[in-house]
Tab-separated table of C-alpha atoms in Angstrom:
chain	number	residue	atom	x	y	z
A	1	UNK	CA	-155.221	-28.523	23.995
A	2	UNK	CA	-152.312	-29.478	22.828
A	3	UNK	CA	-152.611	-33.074	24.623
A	4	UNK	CA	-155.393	-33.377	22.217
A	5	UNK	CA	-153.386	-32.563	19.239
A	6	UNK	CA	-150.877	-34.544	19.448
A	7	UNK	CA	-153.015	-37.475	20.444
A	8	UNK	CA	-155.484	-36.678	17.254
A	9	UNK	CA	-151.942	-36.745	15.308
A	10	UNK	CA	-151.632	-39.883	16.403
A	11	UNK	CA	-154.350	-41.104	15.270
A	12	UNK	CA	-154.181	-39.927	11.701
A	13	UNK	CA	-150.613	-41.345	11.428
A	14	UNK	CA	-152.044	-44.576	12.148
A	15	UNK	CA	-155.002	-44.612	10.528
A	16	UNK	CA	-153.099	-43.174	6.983
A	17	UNK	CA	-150.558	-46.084	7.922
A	18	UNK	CA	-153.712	-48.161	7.872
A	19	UNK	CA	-154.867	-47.175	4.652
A	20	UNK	CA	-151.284	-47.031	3.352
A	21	UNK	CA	-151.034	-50.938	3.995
A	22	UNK	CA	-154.422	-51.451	2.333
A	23	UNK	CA	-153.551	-49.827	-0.432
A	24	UNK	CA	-150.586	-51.686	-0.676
A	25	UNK	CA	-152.298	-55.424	-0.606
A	26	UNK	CA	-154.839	-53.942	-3.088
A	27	UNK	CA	-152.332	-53.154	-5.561
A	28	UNK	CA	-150.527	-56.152	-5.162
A	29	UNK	CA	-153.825	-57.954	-5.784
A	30	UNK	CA	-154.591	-56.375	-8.589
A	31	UNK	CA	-151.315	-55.606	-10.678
A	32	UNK	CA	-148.849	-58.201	-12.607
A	33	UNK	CA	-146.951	-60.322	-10.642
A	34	UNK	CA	-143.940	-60.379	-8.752
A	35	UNK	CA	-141.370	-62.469	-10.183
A	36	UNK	CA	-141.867	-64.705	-6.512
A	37	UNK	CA	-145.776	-64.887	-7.431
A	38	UNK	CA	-145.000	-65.994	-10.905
A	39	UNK	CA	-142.733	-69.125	-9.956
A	40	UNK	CA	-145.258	-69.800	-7.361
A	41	UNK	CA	-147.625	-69.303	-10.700
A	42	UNK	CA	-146.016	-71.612	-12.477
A	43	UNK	CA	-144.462	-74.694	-10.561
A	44	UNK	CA	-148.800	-74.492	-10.007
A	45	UNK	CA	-149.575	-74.751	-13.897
A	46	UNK	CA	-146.425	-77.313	-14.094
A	47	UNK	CA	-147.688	-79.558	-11.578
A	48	UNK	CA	-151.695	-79.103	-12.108
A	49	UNK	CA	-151.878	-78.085	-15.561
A	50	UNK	CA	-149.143	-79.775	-17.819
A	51	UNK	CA	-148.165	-82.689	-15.626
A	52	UNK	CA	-151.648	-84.662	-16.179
A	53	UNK	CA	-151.464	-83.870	-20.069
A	54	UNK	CA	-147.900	-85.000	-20.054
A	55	UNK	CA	-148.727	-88.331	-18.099
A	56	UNK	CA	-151.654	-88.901	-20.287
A	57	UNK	CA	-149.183	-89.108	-23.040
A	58	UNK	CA	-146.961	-91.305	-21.481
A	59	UNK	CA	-144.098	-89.279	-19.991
A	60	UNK	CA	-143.122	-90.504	-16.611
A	61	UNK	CA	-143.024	-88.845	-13.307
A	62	UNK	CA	-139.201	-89.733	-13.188
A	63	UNK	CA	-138.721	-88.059	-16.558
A	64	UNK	CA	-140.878	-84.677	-15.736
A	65	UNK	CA	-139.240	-84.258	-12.432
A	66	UNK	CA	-135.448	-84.760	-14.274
A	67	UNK	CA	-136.995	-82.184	-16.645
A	68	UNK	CA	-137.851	-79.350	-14.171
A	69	UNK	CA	-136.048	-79.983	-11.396
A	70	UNK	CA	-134.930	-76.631	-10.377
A	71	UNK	CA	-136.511	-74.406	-13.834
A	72	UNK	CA	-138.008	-71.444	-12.750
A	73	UNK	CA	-139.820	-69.209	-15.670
A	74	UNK	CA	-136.984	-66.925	-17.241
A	75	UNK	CA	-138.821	-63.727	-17.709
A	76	UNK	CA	-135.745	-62.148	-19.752
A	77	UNK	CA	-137.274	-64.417	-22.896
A	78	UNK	CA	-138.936	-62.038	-25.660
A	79	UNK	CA	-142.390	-62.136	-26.564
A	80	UNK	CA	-143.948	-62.986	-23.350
A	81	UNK	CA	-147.414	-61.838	-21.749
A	82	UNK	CA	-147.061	-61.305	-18.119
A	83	UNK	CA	-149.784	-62.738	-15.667
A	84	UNK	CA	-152.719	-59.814	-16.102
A	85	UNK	CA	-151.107	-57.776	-18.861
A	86	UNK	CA	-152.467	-58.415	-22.907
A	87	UNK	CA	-150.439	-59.025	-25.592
A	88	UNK	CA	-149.569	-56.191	-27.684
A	89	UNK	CA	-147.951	-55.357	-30.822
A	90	UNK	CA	-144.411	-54.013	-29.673
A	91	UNK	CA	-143.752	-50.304	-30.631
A	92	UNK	CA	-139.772	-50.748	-31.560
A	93	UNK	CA	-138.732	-53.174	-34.668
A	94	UNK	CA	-135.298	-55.949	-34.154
A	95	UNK	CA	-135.863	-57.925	-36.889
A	96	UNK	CA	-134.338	-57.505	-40.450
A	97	UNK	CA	-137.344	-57.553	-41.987
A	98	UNK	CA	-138.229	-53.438	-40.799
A	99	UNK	CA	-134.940	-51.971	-41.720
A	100	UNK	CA	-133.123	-52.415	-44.948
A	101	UNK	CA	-133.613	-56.219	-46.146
A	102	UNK	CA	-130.159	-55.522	-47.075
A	103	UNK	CA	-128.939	-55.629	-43.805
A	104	UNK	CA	-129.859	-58.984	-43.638
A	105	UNK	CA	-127.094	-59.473	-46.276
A	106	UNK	CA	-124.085	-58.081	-44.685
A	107	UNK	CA	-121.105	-59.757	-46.712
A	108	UNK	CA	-119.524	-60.938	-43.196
A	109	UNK	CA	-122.515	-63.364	-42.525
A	110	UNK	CA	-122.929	-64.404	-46.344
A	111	UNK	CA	-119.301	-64.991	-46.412
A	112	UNK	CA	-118.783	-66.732	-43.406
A	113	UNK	CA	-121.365	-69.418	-44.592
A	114	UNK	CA	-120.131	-69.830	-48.121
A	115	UNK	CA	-116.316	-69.934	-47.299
A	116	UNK	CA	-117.130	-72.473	-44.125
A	117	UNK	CA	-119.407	-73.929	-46.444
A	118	UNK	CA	-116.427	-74.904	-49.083
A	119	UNK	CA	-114.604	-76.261	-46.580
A	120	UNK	CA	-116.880	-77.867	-45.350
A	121	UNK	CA	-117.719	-79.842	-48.415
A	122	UNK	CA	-114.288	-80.994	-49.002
A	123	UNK	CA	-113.816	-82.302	-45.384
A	124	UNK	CA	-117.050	-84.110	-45.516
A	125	UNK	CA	-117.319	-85.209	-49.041
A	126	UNK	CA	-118.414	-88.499	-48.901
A	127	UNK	CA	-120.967	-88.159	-46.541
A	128	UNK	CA	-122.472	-85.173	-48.200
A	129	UNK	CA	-122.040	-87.355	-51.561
A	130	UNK	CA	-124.418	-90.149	-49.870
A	131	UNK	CA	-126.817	-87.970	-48.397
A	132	UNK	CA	-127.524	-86.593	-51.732
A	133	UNK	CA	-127.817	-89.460	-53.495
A	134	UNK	CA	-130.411	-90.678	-50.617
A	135	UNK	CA	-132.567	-87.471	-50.232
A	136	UNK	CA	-131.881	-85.538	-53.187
A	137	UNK	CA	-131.104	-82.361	-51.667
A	138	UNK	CA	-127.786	-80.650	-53.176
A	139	UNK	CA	-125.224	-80.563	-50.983
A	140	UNK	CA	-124.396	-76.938	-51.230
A	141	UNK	CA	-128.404	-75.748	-49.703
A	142	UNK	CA	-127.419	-78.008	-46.899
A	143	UNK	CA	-124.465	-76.866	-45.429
A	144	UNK	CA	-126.248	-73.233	-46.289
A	145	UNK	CA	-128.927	-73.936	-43.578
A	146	UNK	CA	-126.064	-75.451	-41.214
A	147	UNK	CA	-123.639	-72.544	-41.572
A	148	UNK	CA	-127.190	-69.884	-40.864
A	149	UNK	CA	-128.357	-71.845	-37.965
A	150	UNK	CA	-125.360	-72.822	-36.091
A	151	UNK	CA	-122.261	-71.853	-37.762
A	152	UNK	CA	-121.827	-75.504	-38.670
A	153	UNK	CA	-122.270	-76.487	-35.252
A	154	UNK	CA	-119.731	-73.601	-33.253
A	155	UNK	CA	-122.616	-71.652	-31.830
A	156	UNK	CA	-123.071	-72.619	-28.603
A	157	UNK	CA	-126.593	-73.221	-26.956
A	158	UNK	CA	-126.901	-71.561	-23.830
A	159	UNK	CA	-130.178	-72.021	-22.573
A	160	UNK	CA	-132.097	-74.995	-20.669
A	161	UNK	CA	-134.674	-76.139	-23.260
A	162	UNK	CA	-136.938	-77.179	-20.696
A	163	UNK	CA	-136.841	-73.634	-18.993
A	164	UNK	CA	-137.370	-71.631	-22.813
A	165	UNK	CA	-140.159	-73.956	-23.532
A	166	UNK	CA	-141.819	-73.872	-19.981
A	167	UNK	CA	-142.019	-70.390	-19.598
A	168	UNK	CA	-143.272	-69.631	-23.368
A	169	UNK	CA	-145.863	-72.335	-22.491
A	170	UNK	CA	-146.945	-70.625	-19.449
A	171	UNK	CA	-146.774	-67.262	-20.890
A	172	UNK	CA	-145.548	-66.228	-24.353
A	173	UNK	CA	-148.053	-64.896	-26.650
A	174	UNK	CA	-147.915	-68.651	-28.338
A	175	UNK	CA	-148.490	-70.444	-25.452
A	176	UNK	CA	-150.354	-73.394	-27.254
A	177	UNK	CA	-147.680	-74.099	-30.051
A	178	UNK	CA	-144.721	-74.004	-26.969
A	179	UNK	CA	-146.839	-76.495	-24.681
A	180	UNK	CA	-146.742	-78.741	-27.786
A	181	UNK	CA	-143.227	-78.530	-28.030
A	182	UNK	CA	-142.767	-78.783	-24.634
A	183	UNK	CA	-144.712	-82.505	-24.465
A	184	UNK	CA	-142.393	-83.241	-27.569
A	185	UNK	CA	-138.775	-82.286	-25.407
A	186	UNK	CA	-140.403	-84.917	-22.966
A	187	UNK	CA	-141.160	-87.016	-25.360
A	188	UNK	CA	-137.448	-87.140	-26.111
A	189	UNK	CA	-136.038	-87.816	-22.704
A	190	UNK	CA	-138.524	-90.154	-21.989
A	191	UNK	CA	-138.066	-92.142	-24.955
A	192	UNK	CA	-133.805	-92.070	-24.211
A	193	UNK	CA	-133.154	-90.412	-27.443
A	194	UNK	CA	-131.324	-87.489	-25.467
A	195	UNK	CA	-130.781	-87.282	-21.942
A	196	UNK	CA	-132.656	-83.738	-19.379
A	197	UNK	CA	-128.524	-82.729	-20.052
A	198	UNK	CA	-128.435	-82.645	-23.784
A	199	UNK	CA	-131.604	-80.497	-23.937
A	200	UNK	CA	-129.715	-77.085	-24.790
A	201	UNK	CA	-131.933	-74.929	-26.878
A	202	UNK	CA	-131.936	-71.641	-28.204
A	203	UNK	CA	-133.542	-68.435	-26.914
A	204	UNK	CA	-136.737	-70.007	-28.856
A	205	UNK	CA	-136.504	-73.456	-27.655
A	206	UNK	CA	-134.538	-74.995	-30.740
A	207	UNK	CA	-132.297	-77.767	-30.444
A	208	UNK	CA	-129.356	-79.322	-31.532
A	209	UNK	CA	-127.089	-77.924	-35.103
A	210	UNK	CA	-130.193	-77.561	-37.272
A	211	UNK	CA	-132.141	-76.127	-34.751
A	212	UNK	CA	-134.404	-78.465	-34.617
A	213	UNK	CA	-137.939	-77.720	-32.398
A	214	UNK	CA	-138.782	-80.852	-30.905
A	215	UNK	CA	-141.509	-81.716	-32.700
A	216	UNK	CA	-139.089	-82.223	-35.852
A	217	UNK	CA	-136.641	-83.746	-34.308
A	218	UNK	CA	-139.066	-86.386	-33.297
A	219	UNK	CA	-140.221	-86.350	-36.870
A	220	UNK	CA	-137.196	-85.399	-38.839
A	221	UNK	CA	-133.934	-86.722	-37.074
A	222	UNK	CA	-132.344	-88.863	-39.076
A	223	UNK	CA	-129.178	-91.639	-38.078
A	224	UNK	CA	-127.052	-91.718	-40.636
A	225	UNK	CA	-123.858	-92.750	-39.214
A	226	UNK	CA	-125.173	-95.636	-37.812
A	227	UNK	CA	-124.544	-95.765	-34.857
A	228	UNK	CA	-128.076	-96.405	-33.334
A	229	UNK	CA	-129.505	-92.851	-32.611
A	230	UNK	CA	-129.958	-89.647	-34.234
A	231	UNK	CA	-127.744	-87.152	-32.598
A	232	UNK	CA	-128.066	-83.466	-34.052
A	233	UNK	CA	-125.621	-82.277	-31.500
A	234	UNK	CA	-122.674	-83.864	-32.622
A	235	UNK	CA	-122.653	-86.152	-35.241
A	236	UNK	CA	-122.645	-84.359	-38.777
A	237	UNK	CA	-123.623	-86.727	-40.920
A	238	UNK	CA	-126.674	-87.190	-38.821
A	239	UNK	CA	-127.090	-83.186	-38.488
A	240	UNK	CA	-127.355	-82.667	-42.948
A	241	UNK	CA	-129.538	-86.082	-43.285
A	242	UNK	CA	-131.643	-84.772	-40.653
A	243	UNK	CA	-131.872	-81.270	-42.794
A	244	UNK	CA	-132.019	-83.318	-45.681
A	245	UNK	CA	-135.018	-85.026	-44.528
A	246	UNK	CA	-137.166	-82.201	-43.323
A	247	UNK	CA	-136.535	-80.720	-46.432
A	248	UNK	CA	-137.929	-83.828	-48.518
A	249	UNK	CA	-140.900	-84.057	-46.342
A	250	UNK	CA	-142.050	-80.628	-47.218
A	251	UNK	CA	-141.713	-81.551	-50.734
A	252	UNK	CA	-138.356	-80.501	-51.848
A	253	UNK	CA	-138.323	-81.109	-55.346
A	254	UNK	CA	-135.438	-83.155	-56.848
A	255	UNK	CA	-133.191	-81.792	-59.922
A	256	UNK	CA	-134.982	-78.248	-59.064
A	257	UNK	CA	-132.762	-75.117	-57.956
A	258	UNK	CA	-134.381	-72.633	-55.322
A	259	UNK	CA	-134.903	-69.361	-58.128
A	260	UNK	CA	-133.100	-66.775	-60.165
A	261	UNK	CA	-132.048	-63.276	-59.619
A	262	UNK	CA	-134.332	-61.235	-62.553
A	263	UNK	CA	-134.664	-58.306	-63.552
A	264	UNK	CA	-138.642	-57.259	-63.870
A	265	UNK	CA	-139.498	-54.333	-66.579
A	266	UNK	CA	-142.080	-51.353	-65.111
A	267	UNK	CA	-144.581	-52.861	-67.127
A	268	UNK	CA	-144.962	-55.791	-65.084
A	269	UNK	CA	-146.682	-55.299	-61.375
A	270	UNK	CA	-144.648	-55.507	-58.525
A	271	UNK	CA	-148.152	-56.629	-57.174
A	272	UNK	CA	-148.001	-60.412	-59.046
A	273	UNK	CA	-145.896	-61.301	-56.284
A	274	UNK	CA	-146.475	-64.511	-54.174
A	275	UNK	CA	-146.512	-68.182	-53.947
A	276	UNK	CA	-150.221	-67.766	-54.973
A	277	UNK	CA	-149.544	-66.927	-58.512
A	278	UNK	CA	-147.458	-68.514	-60.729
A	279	UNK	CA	-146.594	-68.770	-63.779
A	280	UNK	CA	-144.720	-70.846	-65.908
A	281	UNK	CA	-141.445	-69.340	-66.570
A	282	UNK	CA	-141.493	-69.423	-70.128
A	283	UNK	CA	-144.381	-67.240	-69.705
A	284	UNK	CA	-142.634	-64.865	-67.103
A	285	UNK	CA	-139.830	-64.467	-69.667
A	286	UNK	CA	-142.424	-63.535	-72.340
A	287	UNK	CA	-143.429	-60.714	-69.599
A	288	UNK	CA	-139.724	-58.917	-70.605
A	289	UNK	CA	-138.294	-60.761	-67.212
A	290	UNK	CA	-134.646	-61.565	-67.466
A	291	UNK	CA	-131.993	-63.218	-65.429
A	292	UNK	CA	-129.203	-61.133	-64.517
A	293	UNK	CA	-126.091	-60.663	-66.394
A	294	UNK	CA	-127.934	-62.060	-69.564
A	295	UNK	CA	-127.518	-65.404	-68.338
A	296	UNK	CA	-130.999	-67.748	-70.325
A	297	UNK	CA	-133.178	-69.131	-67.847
A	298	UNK	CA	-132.387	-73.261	-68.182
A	299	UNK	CA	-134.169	-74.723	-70.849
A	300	UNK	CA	-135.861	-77.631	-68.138
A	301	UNK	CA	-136.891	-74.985	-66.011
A	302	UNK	CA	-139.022	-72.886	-69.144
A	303	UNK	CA	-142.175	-75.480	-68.781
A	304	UNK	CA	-142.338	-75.245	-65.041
A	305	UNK	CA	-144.172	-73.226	-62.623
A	306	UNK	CA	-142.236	-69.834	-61.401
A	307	UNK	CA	-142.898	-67.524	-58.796
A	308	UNK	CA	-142.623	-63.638	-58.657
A	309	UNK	CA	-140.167	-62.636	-55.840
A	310	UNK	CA	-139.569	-59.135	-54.542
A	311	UNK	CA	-138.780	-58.786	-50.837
A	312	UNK	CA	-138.432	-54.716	-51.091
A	313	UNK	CA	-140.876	-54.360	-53.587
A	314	UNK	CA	-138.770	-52.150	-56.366
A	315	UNK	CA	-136.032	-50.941	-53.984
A	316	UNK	CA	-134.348	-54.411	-53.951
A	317	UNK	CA	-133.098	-57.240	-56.579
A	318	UNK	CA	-136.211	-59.498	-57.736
A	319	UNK	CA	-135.905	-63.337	-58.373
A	320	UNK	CA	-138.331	-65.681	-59.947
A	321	UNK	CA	-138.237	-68.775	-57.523
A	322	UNK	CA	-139.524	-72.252	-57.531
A	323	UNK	CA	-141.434	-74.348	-55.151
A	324	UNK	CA	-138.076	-75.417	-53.307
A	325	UNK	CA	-137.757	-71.559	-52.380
A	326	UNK	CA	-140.980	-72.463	-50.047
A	327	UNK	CA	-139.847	-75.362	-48.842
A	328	UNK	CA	-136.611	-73.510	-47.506
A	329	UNK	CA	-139.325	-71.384	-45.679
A	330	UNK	CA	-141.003	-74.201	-43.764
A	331	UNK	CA	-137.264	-73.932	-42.581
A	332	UNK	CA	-138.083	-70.036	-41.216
A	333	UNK	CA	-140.826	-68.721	-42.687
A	334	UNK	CA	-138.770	-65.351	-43.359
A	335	UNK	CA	-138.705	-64.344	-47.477
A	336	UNK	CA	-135.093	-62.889	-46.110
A	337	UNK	CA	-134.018	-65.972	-44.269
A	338	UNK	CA	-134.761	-68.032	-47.279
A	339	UNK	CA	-133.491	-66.224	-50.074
A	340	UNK	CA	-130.318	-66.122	-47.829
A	341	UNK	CA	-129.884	-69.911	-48.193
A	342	UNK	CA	-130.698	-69.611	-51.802
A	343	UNK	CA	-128.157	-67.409	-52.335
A	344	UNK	CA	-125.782	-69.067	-49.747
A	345	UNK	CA	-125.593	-71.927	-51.262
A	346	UNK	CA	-125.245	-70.274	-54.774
A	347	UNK	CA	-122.082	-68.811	-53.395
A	348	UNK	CA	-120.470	-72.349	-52.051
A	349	UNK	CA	-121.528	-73.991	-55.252
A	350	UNK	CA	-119.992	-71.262	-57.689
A	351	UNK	CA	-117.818	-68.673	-55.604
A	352	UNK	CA	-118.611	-65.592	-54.103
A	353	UNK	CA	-120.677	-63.183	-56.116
A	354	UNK	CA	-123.365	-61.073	-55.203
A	355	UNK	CA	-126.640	-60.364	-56.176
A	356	UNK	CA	-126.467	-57.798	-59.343
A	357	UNK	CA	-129.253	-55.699	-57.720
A	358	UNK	CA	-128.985	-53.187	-55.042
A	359	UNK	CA	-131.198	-52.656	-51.709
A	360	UNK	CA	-132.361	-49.517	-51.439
A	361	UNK	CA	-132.818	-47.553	-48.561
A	362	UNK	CA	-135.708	-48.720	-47.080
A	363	UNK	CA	-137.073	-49.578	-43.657
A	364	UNK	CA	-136.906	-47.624	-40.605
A	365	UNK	CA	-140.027	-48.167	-39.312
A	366	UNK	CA	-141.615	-49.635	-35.963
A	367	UNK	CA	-143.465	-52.794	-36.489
A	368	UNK	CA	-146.745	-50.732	-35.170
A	369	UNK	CA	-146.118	-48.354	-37.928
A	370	UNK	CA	-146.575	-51.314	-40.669
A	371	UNK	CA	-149.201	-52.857	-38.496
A	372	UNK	CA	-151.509	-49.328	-38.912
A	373	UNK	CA	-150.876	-49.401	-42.585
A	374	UNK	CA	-152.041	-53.415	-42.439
A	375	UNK	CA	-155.451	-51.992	-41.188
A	376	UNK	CA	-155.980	-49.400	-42.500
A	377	UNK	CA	-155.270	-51.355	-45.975
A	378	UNK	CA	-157.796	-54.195	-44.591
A	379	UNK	CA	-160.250	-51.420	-43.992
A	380	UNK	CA	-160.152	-50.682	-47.825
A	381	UNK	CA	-160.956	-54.363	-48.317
A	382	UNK	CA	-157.178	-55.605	-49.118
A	383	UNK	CA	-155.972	-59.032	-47.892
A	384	UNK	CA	-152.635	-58.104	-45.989
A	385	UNK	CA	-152.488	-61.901	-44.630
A	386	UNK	CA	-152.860	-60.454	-40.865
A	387	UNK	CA	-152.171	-57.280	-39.632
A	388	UNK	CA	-149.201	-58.580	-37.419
A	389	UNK	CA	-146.673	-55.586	-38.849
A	390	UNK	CA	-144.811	-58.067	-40.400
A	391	UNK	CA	-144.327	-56.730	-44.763
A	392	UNK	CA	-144.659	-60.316	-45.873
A	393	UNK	CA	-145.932	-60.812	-49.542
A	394	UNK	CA	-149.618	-60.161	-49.053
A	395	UNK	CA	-148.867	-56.676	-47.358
A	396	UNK	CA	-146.125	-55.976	-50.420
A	397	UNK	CA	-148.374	-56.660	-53.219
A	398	UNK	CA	-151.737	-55.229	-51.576
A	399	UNK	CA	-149.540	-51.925	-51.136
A	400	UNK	CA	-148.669	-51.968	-55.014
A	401	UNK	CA	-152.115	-52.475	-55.941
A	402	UNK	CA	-153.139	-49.426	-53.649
A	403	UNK	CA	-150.494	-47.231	-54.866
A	404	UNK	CA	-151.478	-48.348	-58.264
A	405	UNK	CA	-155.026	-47.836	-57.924
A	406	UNK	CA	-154.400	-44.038	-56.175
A	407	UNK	CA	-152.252	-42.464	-58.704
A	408	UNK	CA	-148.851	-43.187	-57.131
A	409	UNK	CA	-145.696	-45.447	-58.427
A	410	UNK	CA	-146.353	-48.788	-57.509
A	411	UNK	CA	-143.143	-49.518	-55.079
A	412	UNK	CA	-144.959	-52.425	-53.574
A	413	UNK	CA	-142.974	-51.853	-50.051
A	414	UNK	CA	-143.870	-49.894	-47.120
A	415	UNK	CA	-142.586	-46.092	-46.301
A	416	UNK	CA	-143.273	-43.475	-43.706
A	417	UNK	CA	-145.114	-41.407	-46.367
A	418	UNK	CA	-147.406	-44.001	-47.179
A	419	UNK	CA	-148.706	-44.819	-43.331
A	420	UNK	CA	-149.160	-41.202	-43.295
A	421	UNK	CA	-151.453	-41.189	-46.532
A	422	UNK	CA	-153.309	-44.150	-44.968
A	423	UNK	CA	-154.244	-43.005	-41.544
């Protein structure tokens, strides 16, 4: 008897062991993954997948090799989809845009642009003088954007471009804009205008002291020292033409500023926001809108087209803005990061002084909070722009117009009160 106990034991510890190891190859079948499967993964899609497109457009097997030799996909990146998992929209908020916009203006970092800025400006002088003259740009919204993206070249670029861009290629949630960036980087080695060593990126693939995706710096990278290539690594004066250039080619208007801090009476709607409909300014000033500190708005500027301005809606300063504020957003399409230049290079031009308007507290909330408000707002037949729980213009005027049309203050900026009201 008990002979055939223990013998029947046995047998069920092997056969559970059996099942145990099953159950164990199914689940490695059928979830994510391991980080050994995913290089496997992608040295497959490298070779299979992106080397024929890459050959096709004339990179050589020399140069691809050089590029990869040794990448494997760094999985600590943001914003990536891993093999059998969806994209989704991510619960907790990093950037500026869902706390305070104010934060986004911590004196340090204005300050630290505008006073490198100055000196900047002296130390370079001439150069800055010609690039000017050439492209137009003022000097001062230059060294803005070079102070913001680099520290005027200090901040040091610790990632492998080819590794940022091959693994958002394989599997970020924009894998088809990072493989096109991707076949530009070889485009650049291939072509010798930077050797596989140069190609130091950002977390987000951007290169060089104006951060610079490859795609613009095959488009946008200017020599202006002369010396026979366009280096945005280390040569300045080819770093602000380069800046300069980009900014020309999205139509940077000459002899135009980027906007004007205003103040905006309660009888106009914090809903006429957006690049979608301007004004002239003459007729935003007939409105009761005023710059700050009872400065007149320039007489050249009355006759031409102005744009309503109010990143926190009516808890924030509000600026009328030109078409040169948009072409600082082709820059980074952030509102923030471009009224940041604006107001950067305000400061370097005419000393420090900040805006006369105060942020109010605003923000807090996740970027799924703002992205149930989106729909629920689409539901009601609003254009939002997408429902991506980014508060970009759209969402900020179609919440005025809500609050307007439902008996509340029109704030035109999102709040934990009002997601509640919409669910």
């Amino acid at each position: 008897m008990s002979g055939r106990t223990e013998g029947g034991a046995t047998e069920r510890r092997l056969c559970g062991l059996a099942f145990f190891l099953a159950t164990l190859v199914a689940l490695l079948l059928a979830t994510p993954a391991s980080a050994a499967k995913i290089d496997d993964q992608f040295h497959a899609w490298l070779q299979g997948d992106l080397w024929p497109e890459a050959n096709a457009k004339g990179i050589s097997r020399k140069t691809f090799d050089a590029a990869f030799d040794g990448v494997k996909p760094n999985l600590k990146l943001p914003d990536l989809v891993m093999p059998g998992k969806k994209a989704t929209t991510p619960q907790k908020q990093h950037q500026a845009e869902f706390g305070s916009p104010g934060a986004y203006f911590a004196e340090k970092t204005v300050r630290a642009v505008t006073s490198g800025g100055r000196s900047r400006a002296a130390a370079n002088a001439r150069t800055i003088a010609a690039i000017e003259k050439r492209y137009g740009v003022p000097d001062e919204v230059l060294l803005a954007i070079w102070g913001r993206e680099t520290g005027f070249g200090a901040a040091k670029m610790p990632y492998d471009a080819f590794e940022v861009l091959g693994t958002k290629a394989f599997m970020a949630t924009r894998k088809d804009f990072f493989r096109t960036e991707l076949l530009a980087a070889l485009e650049i080695v291939e072509r010798g205008l930077a050797p596989v060593s140069a190609m130091k990126s950002s977390w987000a693939g951007a290169l060089g002291q104006p951060q610079f995706m490859p795609s613009s710096f095959l488009n946008h990278a200017v020599d202006f020292d002369g010396d026979g290539r366009a280096d945005i690594w280390n040569s300045v004066p080819d770093t602000l033409a380069s800046i300069a250039n980009y900014l020309v080619h999205y139509g940077w208007v000459k002899g135009r500023g980027w906007g004007f801090e205003v103040t905006v009476p309660e009888t106009v709607s914090c809903s006429l926001e957006g690049p979608d409909q301007g004004k002239r300014i003459s007729e935003w000033a007939d409105m009761g809108i005023k710059r700050v500190a009872a400065k007149p708005f320039p007489a050249r500027e009355l006759k031409a087209e102005g744009f309503l301005l109010m990143p926190a809606g009516r808890s924030g300063p509000a600026f009328i803005v030109t078409p040169n504020f948009y072409v600082l957003k082709q820059y980074n399409t952030s509102d923030l990061y471009a009224l940041f230049i604006g107001h950067g290079a305000d400061r370097i031009a005419h000393g420090d002084s900040n805006f006369s308007g105060s942020w109010g507290a605003v923000g807090g909330l996740h970027r799924s909070d703002i992205a149930t408000l989106q729909r629920a707002l689409e539901a009601e037949g609003y254009d939002v722009g997408s429902a991506d729980g980014l508060p970009g213009f759209k969402t900020r005027r179609s919440i005025g117009k809500w609050q307007a049309g439902n008996g509340r203050a029109a704030t035109c900026f999102p709040d934990a009160d009002l997601v509640t009201a919409l669910k």
